[in-house]
Amino acid sequence: MRTFCIAGLLLAFSLGLFAQKATVVSPNRKISIELFNAQNAENGEWYLKVNYSNQEQKCEVIPQIKLGLARADQDFSNGLKFLKASKPLVIHEKYTAIHGKKSECSNQANEVVVSFENQKKSKLNIIIRAYNDGVAFRYQFPEKGGSFVVNDELTAYCMTDSTKRWLEKFNPANEGLYSSAKDGNVQQDWGYPALFNTPDKGCWYLIHEADLDRNYCGTKLSNTADKSSYKLTFPDQWNGRGLGESKPTITLPWKSPWRVVIIGSLADIVESTLVDDVSTPSVISKTDWIKPGVASWNYWSDNHGTRSYQTVCAFADLAAEMGWPYTLLDWEWDSMGDGGKLEDALTYIRNKGIKPLMWYNSGGEHTWVASTPKDRMLTHENRVEEFTKLKKLGVVGVKIDFFESEKQDMIRYYLDILDDAAKFEIMVYFHGCLVPRGWARTYPNLMTYEGVRGAEWYNNGPEFTYTATEHNTILPFTRNVVGAMDYTPVTFTNSQFPHITSFGHELALSVLFESGIQHFADRPEGYYALPDAVKAFLRNVPNTWDNTRLLDGYPGKDIVMARQKGDQWYIGGISADNMREQRKKLSFHFLPEGVKYQLTLIADGKHDKEFRTQYMVVDKASSVDVKMLRRGGFAGYLKPIK
């Protein structure tokens, strides 16, 4: 359902003032976004200011968001003349998500369109929205006809040095670590999403972009020119081995991606679906073939596992034993031996009642990785041929790796893959890729993305052994907020380098990390050796959710989260403390009134490779003390007593 109506009382305009031209207020009236002229005049430079009020206290979230675009043919920044502001609208749209943190979603906001013209009388609109959990704005060239290169986007988020921030140094695979700081003294390019806490600690906000399409490139944030100003910047020319243009070419009429700022408490950030809310609705009408689920995965425990038919069969057996619907054949399936070839393995998998997924190199000269098959996804003709084969072989999804660029040509490539895969009812997930931009709403066959430093990094060197603990407590507040995250969690044995997180910590990741296809990465014996209660938990834990609630936590320290599926709830909690045990008072205030639940609580035992399982009856008024070891954690399951 999508409706638009006039809401004159919800948006305030100050057209009599030169400086402030419009104020857009969220439906719950907690968030406002104001448009100002930097020269206190009718034309010149323009910026936005974002405010948040809660419990009678007003907080200045972002004092200035600079605006403007520079096209190759003309400028839309310095000499913009204000023309008008549209009649205010209420945006109200309900939609259902097939996978994600919440099943029933609402795109509800107040919107105004502000119109400008530059010195050449060319038009630029800025569409501004205020949501209950944030703000969004985008640029629009309403005139028809013509294609133009955009030389620069001037959007920049300005803040004071005392703003706490969690930022990840940009790299094309988006697999860095987040670092925290109270100032902008480190000056470089940063990836999305970026988390901030205002100096008065009264408000949190997360900066991202959404609804990126073929008519633009991906952007990143840079404070290289001004340490206090995070400016949107285009991809570097060296990305993708220098192929493709770093500056996008747009065709009019045109709209930019949404510039999104999620705002509020940490719970508001974690629970938000704003990135998907503002994105284009599904272009796939028939979606019953899209089936989220858990997959077994052999690469983490054996980097060459798919080369062995016996190993592939063992992981199919694991999926069957655990009741997981999928198993992934990672790289080297085209050189399989050790008792069978690809077709033999696919037959074995299908006979077990499991559905196979297969890995592909994205191909082309944009990636230095030569691993085969390299060119089967590169063109429309390649994909049609390969998807036709996969349908006959019973393969239901593809993992496509090594994109290495967010230039416009690569954005088109991503979306072309999703289009072609949907025609063959093939699910897709991307690796070595960008972070989510709301595409899972538009293409719900896009199940997940990597774009994260995940458990695979236990293969890459000793560093992740010591950084994973803190990293795991930051991701639910940052990367996983904006979309599915293929971290490949829940490992109890070791890969090439060990983990020092407790078994309880690892189990909790099955709840804390959301992914439309969730790859549980351990070897079969790692799961078979678990206590019965833990195996039962992993057999039943969902990977798509009806609701998500942040119960407690702080990025880099700890997190406790509850997720709902039907009338049942799952809880996960972890600690990053390397020195001390923690005790958490687990409250069940999120439960409905008058219903008692059986709680299965699986927490750390006496040491980090032992569990302690408890069973008890709880309700909304209950609370339970839970012990977490150093780097520890726990998971819980709540089933209503009927």
XYZ file of C-alpha atoms in Angstrom:
642
model
C 0.000 0.000 0.000
C 1.384 3.413 -0.932
C -0.490 6.654 -0.198
C 0.517 10.318 -0.371
C -1.563 13.096 1.191
C -1.249 16.701 2.307
C -0.131 17.166 5.913
C 0.019 20.887 6.419
C 0.113 20.771 10.196
C 3.061 18.385 10.305
C 5.574 20.533 8.419
C 6.504 24.076 9.287
C 7.772 26.655 6.860
C 9.486 29.949 7.571
C 9.401 31.453 4.116
C 9.503 34.988 5.494
C 13.055 34.440 6.699
C 16.029 34.526 4.373
C 18.168 31.995 6.268
C 15.739 29.220 7.142
C 13.478 28.125 4.318
C 11.814 24.931 5.540
C 11.507 22.618 8.512
C 10.345 19.028 8.103
C 9.249 17.249 11.280
C 8.963 13.490 11.796
C 5.511 11.930 12.466
C 6.392 11.457 16.158
C 7.804 15.023 16.244
C 11.148 13.903 17.720
C 13.242 14.633 14.644
C 13.402 17.766 12.519
C 15.480 18.663 9.484
C 15.831 22.338 8.544
C 16.988 24.007 5.333
C 19.193 27.112 5.629
C 20.964 29.524 3.320
C 24.605 30.025 4.243
C 24.571 33.680 3.097
C 21.265 34.532 4.801
C 19.837 35.297 1.383
C 17.535 33.965 -1.328
C 20.405 32.422 -3.267
C 23.902 31.114 -2.687
C 24.937 27.965 -0.799
C 22.484 25.790 1.135
C 22.733 23.343 3.978
C 20.574 21.154 6.203
C 20.542 20.973 9.984
C 19.216 17.952 11.917
C 17.762 18.087 15.439
C 16.457 15.427 17.816
C 14.297 15.959 20.892
C 13.458 13.371 23.511
C 11.870 13.862 26.916
C 11.776 17.636 26.505
C 15.503 17.863 25.715
C 16.567 19.077 22.298
C 19.802 17.828 20.790
C 21.582 19.239 17.753
C 22.462 16.063 15.853
C 24.267 17.426 12.792
C 24.785 21.191 12.767
C 25.405 21.317 9.023
C 24.985 19.045 6.011
C 26.397 20.903 3.017
C 24.517 20.471 -0.253
C 25.278 20.656 -3.945
C 26.352 18.941 -7.159
C 28.855 19.862 -9.826
C 28.022 18.602 -13.302
C 30.552 18.790 -16.104
C 28.332 21.273 -17.949
C 27.334 23.491 -15.009
C 27.375 23.963 -11.249
C 24.543 23.367 -8.756
C 26.109 24.491 -5.496
C 27.302 28.100 -5.155
C 24.629 30.143 -6.911
C 21.403 28.281 -6.202
C 18.307 30.444 -6.062
C 15.402 29.268 -3.917
C 12.209 28.969 -5.986
C 9.614 27.229 -3.839
C 8.846 24.474 -1.420
C 6.181 21.951 -2.361
C 3.061 21.315 -0.372
C 4.004 18.903 2.395
C 3.171 15.231 1.958
C 2.752 12.266 4.254
C 4.475 9.148 2.916
C 2.802 6.005 4.213
C 3.605 2.613 2.748
C 3.429 -0.896 4.228
C 5.485 -3.774 2.858
C 6.532 -7.286 3.821
C 10.176 -8.354 3.839
C 10.999 -11.953 2.947
C 14.181 -11.832 5.021
C 15.772 -9.365 7.389
C 15.423 -8.077 10.929
C 11.698 -7.386 10.634
C 8.960 -8.928 8.473
C 6.273 -6.221 8.463
C 7.823 -2.855 7.619
C 6.546 0.686 7.222
C 7.882 3.488 5.038
C 6.314 6.389 6.915
C 7.593 9.941 6.766
C 6.814 13.568 6.114
C 8.258 14.967 2.882
C 8.830 18.270 1.185
C 10.433 18.992 -2.184
C 12.464 22.209 -2.350
C 13.110 23.661 -5.818
C 16.108 25.729 -6.895
C 17.608 27.075 -10.071
C 21.221 27.894 -10.788
C 22.633 30.931 -12.571
C 21.897 29.312 -15.957
C 18.236 28.830 -14.975
C 18.638 25.031 -14.796
C 16.553 23.337 -12.128
C 17.547 21.259 -9.106
C 15.191 19.795 -6.515
C 16.062 18.448 -3.100
C 13.593 15.909 -1.697
C 13.682 15.953 2.103
C 12.039 13.437 4.437
C 11.779 13.164 8.217
C 11.134 9.699 9.674
C 10.546 8.590 13.256
C 13.993 6.956 13.157
C 15.921 9.344 10.947
C 16.059 11.627 7.933
C 16.690 11.095 4.240
C 17.262 13.435 1.323
C 18.098 13.093 -2.349
C 18.831 15.328 -5.324
C 16.607 15.499 -8.391
C 17.140 17.002 -11.829
C 13.534 17.297 -13.062
C 14.316 18.475 -16.590
C 14.033 15.924 -19.374
C 16.677 14.923 -21.856
C 20.443 14.897 -21.912
C 23.274 12.907 -20.370
C 25.900 14.564 -18.185
C 28.963 13.628 -16.191
C 28.792 14.492 -12.495
C 32.216 15.823 -11.541
C 31.545 15.987 -7.822
C 28.900 15.719 -5.144
C 29.284 18.371 -2.473
C 27.232 16.644 0.231
C 29.219 16.814 3.477
C 28.301 16.016 7.083
C 29.919 18.528 9.446
C 30.349 17.911 13.158
C 32.340 19.036 16.182
C 35.503 17.292 17.328
C 33.879 16.076 20.533
C 31.534 13.819 18.589
C 32.297 10.137 19.312
C 32.574 8.129 16.105
C 33.016 4.553 14.908
C 34.503 4.439 11.421
C 36.010 1.850 9.097
C 38.828 2.798 6.735
C 37.488 2.338 3.224
C 38.631 -0.521 1.042
C 36.760 -1.847 -2.022
C 35.936 -5.166 -0.311
C 34.634 -3.377 2.828
C 36.440 -5.841 5.099
C 38.121 -3.510 7.562
C 37.863 -3.072 11.308
C 35.970 -0.239 12.948
C 37.961 2.169 15.102
C 36.543 4.640 17.592
C 37.624 8.234 18.184
C 36.360 11.481 19.717
C 37.759 13.711 17.006
C 38.533 13.730 13.292
C 42.312 13.823 13.560
C 42.639 10.726 11.402
C 41.969 12.036 7.901
C 41.272 9.523 5.132
C 38.455 7.839 3.204
C 35.889 5.966 5.276
C 33.343 3.314 4.355
C 29.643 3.079 5.111
C 27.926 2.887 7.480
C 29.455 5.370 9.926
C 28.235 5.603 13.534
C 28.320 8.772 15.678
C 27.311 9.811 19.203
C 26.649 13.492 19.891
C 28.913 15.326 22.371
C 26.159 15.448 25.003
C 25.662 11.667 24.573
C 21.969 12.401 24.012
C 21.661 11.011 20.509
C 23.208 8.445 18.162
C 23.187 8.554 14.383
C 24.322 6.316 11.552
C 25.187 7.728 8.101
C 24.573 5.637 4.988
C 23.133 5.740 1.468
C 20.275 3.763 -0.094
C 18.463 3.050 -3.358
C 21.621 3.262 -5.447
C 20.780 2.425 -9.085
C 22.425 2.171 -12.493
C 22.363 5.935 -12.942
C 25.056 6.649 -10.313
C 28.083 5.199 -8.545
C 28.596 4.171 -4.961
C 30.113 6.798 -2.693
C 32.200 6.854 0.465
C 32.999 9.423 3.142
C 36.198 11.471 3.275
C 37.512 13.994 5.788
C 40.848 14.507 4.031
C 40.108 18.153 3.183
C 38.534 19.082 6.520
C 38.893 16.783 9.529
C 35.456 17.792 10.873
C 33.598 17.383 7.573
C 32.785 13.969 6.097
C 32.239 14.610 2.410
C 30.752 12.152 -0.076
C 33.383 11.122 -2.610
C 33.352 8.977 -5.728
C 35.377 5.774 -6.196
C 39.103 6.038 -6.804
C 40.178 5.478 -10.379
C 42.447 2.578 -9.360
C 39.478 0.567 -8.058
C 38.601 -2.416 -10.233
C 42.161 -2.398 -11.627
C 41.504 0.974 -13.205
C 38.579 -0.139 -15.369
C 35.455 1.994 -15.579
C 34.946 5.695 -14.963
C 35.121 6.988 -11.410
C 32.684 9.837 -12.197
C 29.108 8.792 -12.982
C 27.181 9.751 -16.112
C 23.540 10.538 -15.443
C 20.576 10.788 -17.795
C 17.776 13.277 -17.091
C 15.321 13.210 -15.458
C 17.367 11.865 -12.581
C 17.302 11.210 -8.851
C 20.332 10.514 -6.701
C 20.482 7.740 -4.138
C 18.976 8.632 -0.792
C 21.370 10.133 1.727
C 20.211 8.429 4.934
C 20.824 9.296 8.578
C 19.318 6.911 11.149
C 18.773 8.803 14.415
C 17.840 8.146 18.037
C 18.910 5.781 20.785
C 21.157 2.801 20.137
C 18.001 0.695 20.063
C 16.549 2.973 17.372
C 19.705 2.458 15.315
C 19.863 -1.337 15.672
C 16.147 -1.904 15.062
C 15.802 0.473 12.104
C 14.815 -0.671 8.613
C 15.187 2.827 7.153
C 17.709 1.828 4.467
C 15.200 -0.636 3.020
C 12.195 1.611 3.712
C 13.380 4.351 1.349
C 14.453 1.918 -1.380
C 12.528 0.913 -4.501
C 9.852 -1.760 -3.882
C 10.323 -5.261 -5.236
C 10.504 -5.633 -9.006
C 9.893 -9.391 -8.615
C 6.188 -10.204 -8.552
C 6.368 -13.953 -7.828
C 8.624 -14.599 -4.841
C 7.560 -17.990 -3.443
C 10.802 -19.539 -4.713
C 12.922 -17.269 -2.511
C 13.662 -19.363 0.570
C 15.967 -18.021 3.290
C 17.790 -20.589 5.375
C 20.985 -21.936 6.902
C 23.792 -23.496 4.853
C 26.748 -25.693 5.724
C 30.033 -24.341 4.347
C 33.344 -26.119 3.915
C 35.779 -23.294 3.095
C 36.426 -22.030 6.640
C 37.677 -25.384 7.892
C 39.317 -26.458 4.622
C 40.220 -23.751 2.106
C 40.236 -26.364 -0.660
C 37.258 -28.355 0.622
C 35.179 -28.244 -2.552
C 38.028 -29.821 -4.518
C 37.174 -33.037 -2.630
C 33.993 -34.925 -3.455
C 34.226 -36.646 -0.067
C 34.359 -33.334 1.785
C 31.395 -31.971 -0.173
C 29.381 -35.072 0.715
C 30.329 -34.747 4.395
C 28.986 -31.198 4.490
C 25.803 -32.317 2.740
C 25.447 -34.950 5.457
C 25.956 -32.225 8.075
C 23.188 -30.081 6.583
C 20.849 -33.096 6.486
C 21.667 -34.058 10.083
C 21.128 -30.515 11.354
C 18.013 -29.844 9.281
C 19.618 -26.990 7.342
C 18.257 -26.609 3.804
C 21.478 -25.667 1.966
C 25.124 -26.496 1.438
C 27.576 -24.325 -0.480
C 30.087 -25.555 -3.022
C 32.763 -22.877 -2.821
C 35.641 -22.271 -5.234
C 37.361 -25.162 -7.056
C 34.178 -27.127 -7.716
C 35.265 -27.208 -11.363
C 38.355 -29.241 -10.380
C 36.625 -31.657 -8.007
C 38.103 -35.103 -7.513
C 38.563 -37.571 -4.648
C 35.876 -39.982 -5.765
C 33.494 -37.875 -7.809
C 32.925 -34.833 -9.991
C 30.518 -31.902 -9.754
C 27.528 -33.759 -11.187
C 28.089 -36.642 -8.749
C 28.236 -34.254 -5.823
C 25.066 -32.423 -6.870
C 23.244 -35.739 -7.197
C 24.415 -36.769 -3.719
C 23.328 -33.429 -2.239
C 19.888 -33.546 -3.818
C 19.378 -37.160 -2.707
C 19.973 -36.001 0.847
C 17.108 -33.531 0.474
C 19.526 -30.582 0.510
C 19.643 -27.779 -2.039
C 23.041 -26.831 -3.475
C 24.517 -23.332 -3.788
C 27.591 -22.625 -5.943
C 30.432 -20.090 -5.974
C 31.533 -18.022 -9.000
C 34.277 -15.529 -9.707
C 32.719 -12.275 -10.897
C 35.217 -12.506 -13.773
C 36.583 -9.842 -16.049
C 39.684 -7.720 -15.838
C 38.298 -5.749 -12.884
C 39.623 -8.462 -10.541
C 43.161 -9.796 -10.227
C 41.845 -13.109 -8.832
C 42.228 -15.819 -11.463
C 40.229 -18.538 -9.674
C 37.873 -20.364 -12.013
C 35.177 -20.402 -13.215
C 35.901 -16.770 -13.938
C 33.810 -15.610 -16.889
C 30.417 -17.313 -16.512
C 28.681 -14.351 -14.846
C 30.332 -11.560 -16.819
C 27.776 -10.879 -19.569
C 24.051 -11.362 -20.046
C 24.759 -14.143 -22.528
C 27.151 -15.851 -20.082
C 24.586 -15.703 -17.312
C 21.693 -17.001 -19.395
C 23.801 -19.977 -20.459
C 25.015 -20.708 -16.930
C 21.673 -20.192 -15.184
C 20.054 -22.532 -17.702
C 22.568 -25.227 -16.734
C 22.139 -24.576 -13.016
C 18.368 -24.953 -13.196
C 18.796 -28.385 -14.802
C 21.311 -29.361 -12.104
C 19.002 -28.294 -9.258
C 21.241 -25.451 -8.048
C 19.128 -22.755 -6.376
C 21.638 -20.006 -5.577
C 24.969 -18.471 -6.562
C 27.689 -16.767 -4.550
C 29.546 -14.272 -6.757
C 32.886 -12.926 -5.600
C 35.535 -10.221 -6.202
C 33.847 -7.068 -7.505
C 36.515 -4.674 -6.182
C 34.823 -1.463 -7.284
C 31.774 0.723 -6.683
C 32.058 2.633 -9.947
C 28.937 3.048 -12.020
C 29.818 0.209 -14.397
C 30.094 -2.166 -11.433
C 26.787 -0.996 -9.947
C 25.171 -1.823 -13.285
C 26.866 -5.220 -13.227
C 25.502 -6.042 -9.767
C 21.959 -5.132 -10.783
C 22.164 -6.924 -14.137
C 23.125 -10.106 -12.279
C 20.126 -9.761 -9.972
C 17.798 -9.131 -12.902
C 18.962 -12.178 -14.849
C 19.029 -14.438 -11.785
C 15.438 -13.528 -10.927
C 14.272 -14.635 -14.383
C 15.682 -18.099 -13.634
C 14.505 -18.101 -9.996
C 18.084 -18.139 -8.735
C 19.016 -16.646 -5.366
C 22.162 -14.502 -5.212
C 24.669 -13.356 -2.668
C 27.677 -11.146 -3.224
C 31.193 -11.464 -1.795
C 34.182 -9.176 -2.083
C 31.562 -6.509 -2.544
C 29.920 -3.291 -1.446
C 27.829 -3.068 1.724
C 24.000 -3.147 1.377
C 22.263 -0.209 -0.298
C 18.630 -1.343 0.099
C 18.714 -3.692 -2.891
C 17.245 -6.612 -0.921
C 13.911 -4.795 -0.963
C 14.053 -4.225 -4.716
C 15.506 -7.669 -5.470
C 14.493 -9.976 -2.597
C 16.436 -12.791 -4.306
C 19.533 -10.951 -3.036
C 19.967 -12.961 0.137
C 23.119 -11.511 1.674
C 26.391 -9.688 1.147
C 29.836 -10.109 2.610
C 31.175 -6.550 2.913
C 32.468 -7.387 6.385
C 35.539 -8.748 8.105
C 34.037 -12.091 9.017
C 35.205 -15.466 10.319
C 37.021 -16.100 7.024
C 39.721 -13.804 8.446
C 40.758 -16.558 10.861
C 42.404 -17.959 7.726
C 44.277 -14.794 6.827
C 46.635 -14.324 9.763
C 46.827 -14.088 13.571
C 45.268 -10.598 13.812
C 41.611 -11.655 13.871
C 42.171 -13.961 16.846
C 42.641 -10.860 18.989
C 40.390 -8.316 17.266
C 37.286 -10.451 16.614
C 35.940 -10.148 20.152
C 35.535 -6.368 20.072
C 34.684 -6.368 16.359
C 31.757 -8.724 16.985
C 30.222 -6.275 19.467
C 30.499 -3.366 17.008
C 28.940 -4.996 13.938
C 25.323 -5.123 15.259
C 25.496 -1.334 15.760
C 27.064 -0.609 12.371
C 27.385 -2.967 9.396
C 24.477 -5.304 10.169
C 22.110 -2.380 10.762
C 21.947 -1.597 7.037
C 21.377 -5.100 5.644
C 22.216 -8.794 5.605
C 25.781 -9.722 6.600
C 27.522 -12.947 5.605
C 29.974 -13.133 8.500
C 29.876 -16.997 8.422
C 29.556 -17.342 12.222
C 29.246 -20.047 14.890
C 32.507 -21.990 14.955
C 33.707 -24.118 17.871
C 36.828 -25.727 16.412
C 39.649 -23.672 14.895
C 40.540 -22.649 11.373
C 44.148 -21.884 10.451
C 44.352 -19.429 13.360
C 42.447 -19.973 16.625
C 39.565 -18.015 18.081
C 39.586 -17.060 21.762
C 35.890 -16.242 21.993
C 34.004 -18.634 24.250
C 31.655 -21.291 22.948
C 28.775 -19.249 24.396
C 29.974 -16.208 22.449
C 30.064 -18.209 19.215
C 26.581 -19.644 19.747
C 25.166 -16.162 20.388
C 26.308 -14.993 16.937
C 23.578 -17.164 15.386
C 21.079 -14.674 16.836
C 23.083 -11.457 16.800
C 24.114 -11.589 13.118
C 21.392 -11.462 10.453
C 21.780 -12.944 6.962
C 19.191 -14.186 4.460
C 21.358 -17.243 3.912
C 23.314 -17.886 7.095
C 26.461 -19.964 6.607
C 27.405 -21.857 9.752
C 31.082 -22.312 9.087
C 32.425 -25.048 11.356
C 33.445 -28.565 10.245
C 30.972 -31.408 10.793
C 32.763 -32.838 13.841
C 32.606 -29.396 15.447
C 28.813 -29.530 15.413
C 28.432 -33.255 16.081
C 30.450 -32.918 19.308
C 28.125 -30.288 20.803
C 25.784 -31.068 23.712
C 22.265 -32.033 22.703
C 20.735 -28.735 23.848
C 23.174 -26.729 21.729
C 22.626 -28.921 18.671
C 18.873 -28.537 19.126
C 19.306 -24.771 19.295
C 21.293 -24.706 16.033
C 18.800 -27.004 14.325
C 15.960 -24.617 15.083
C 17.345 -21.071 15.254
C 15.780 -19.015 12.436
C 17.744 -16.691 10.187
C 14.840 -14.397 9.273
C 12.923 -12.463 11.868
C 9.554 -10.863 12.551
C 10.965 -8.359 15.004
C 14.273 -7.279 16.543
C 14.883 -5.673 19.943
C 18.125 -4.337 21.364
C 18.045 -5.095 25.096
C 21.436 -3.769 26.163
C 24.868 -2.928 24.870
C 27.479 -0.452 23.727
C 29.632 -0.755 20.600
C 32.964 -2.376 21.359
C 31.888 -3.520 24.837
C 28.874 -5.837 24.777
C 25.461 -6.418 23.272
C 22.276 -8.311 24.164
C 19.599 -8.670 21.508
C 16.227 -10.437 21.241
C 14.649 -11.507 17.969
C 11.119 -12.764 17.390
C 9.875 -15.468 15.037
C 6.166 -16.147 15.278
C 5.309 -16.524 18.971
C 8.871 -17.495 19.912
C 11.864 -15.382 20.861
C 15.606 -15.966 20.599
C 18.196 -14.077 22.621
C 21.920 -13.601 22.064
C 24.464 -11.757 24.171
C 28.247 -11.344 23.982
C 30.990 -9.503 25.839
C 34.229 -8.048 24.463
C 35.867 -7.806 27.902
C 39.274 -9.501 27.781
C 39.979 -9.161 31.511
C 36.855 -9.833 33.548
C 33.764 -11.987 33.695
C 30.469 -10.119 33.375
C 27.080 -10.639 34.886
C 24.089 -9.389 32.963
C 20.597 -8.983 34.372
C 18.483 -10.288 31.523
C 15.042 -8.645 31.607
C 12.058 -9.960 29.649
C 10.098 -6.705 29.484
C 9.677 -7.187 25.705
C 7.354 -10.169 26.223
C 3.565 -9.727 26.031
C 1.467 -9.405 29.174
C -0.085 -12.495 30.658
C 1.956 -15.120 28.804
C 4.438 -17.481 30.433
C 7.389 -18.818 28.469
C 9.724 -21.753 28.859
C 13.264 -20.400 28.678
C 16.168 -22.525 27.524
C 19.281 -20.565 28.478
C 22.648 -21.747 27.131
C 25.495 -19.773 28.691
C 29.196 -20.083 29.376
C 30.202 -22.937 31.644
C 33.258 -23.210 33.890
C 35.628 -22.542 31.010
C 35.373 -21.125 27.504
C 34.764 -24.487 25.807
C 31.951 -25.531 28.098
C 28.254 -24.666 28.176
C 25.834 -24.402 31.082
C 22.209 -25.025 30.127
C 19.295 -23.997 32.332
C 15.528 -24.384 31.918
C 13.061 -22.104 33.665
C 9.671 -20.415 33.333
C 9.618 -16.641 32.827
C 7.179 -13.866 31.951
C 7.251 -10.138 31.267
C 8.106 -9.315 34.890
C 10.958 -11.794 35.176
C 14.687 -11.207 35.124
C 17.588 -13.648 35.159
C 21.259 -13.132 36.011
C 23.565 -14.496 33.320
C 27.305 -15.005 33.686
C 29.571 -14.359 30.724
C 33.214 -15.377 30.845
C 35.934 -13.143 29.415
C 35.087 -12.814 25.713
C 31.992 -14.809 26.596
C 28.356 -14.981 25.654
C 25.034 -16.770 25.861
C 21.991 -17.687 23.795
C 18.411 -18.303 24.812
C 15.159 -19.633 23.407
C 11.695 -18.617 24.644
C 8.641 -20.730 23.810
C 5.169 -19.791 25.080
C 3.526 -22.251 27.452
C 0.061 -23.013 26.124
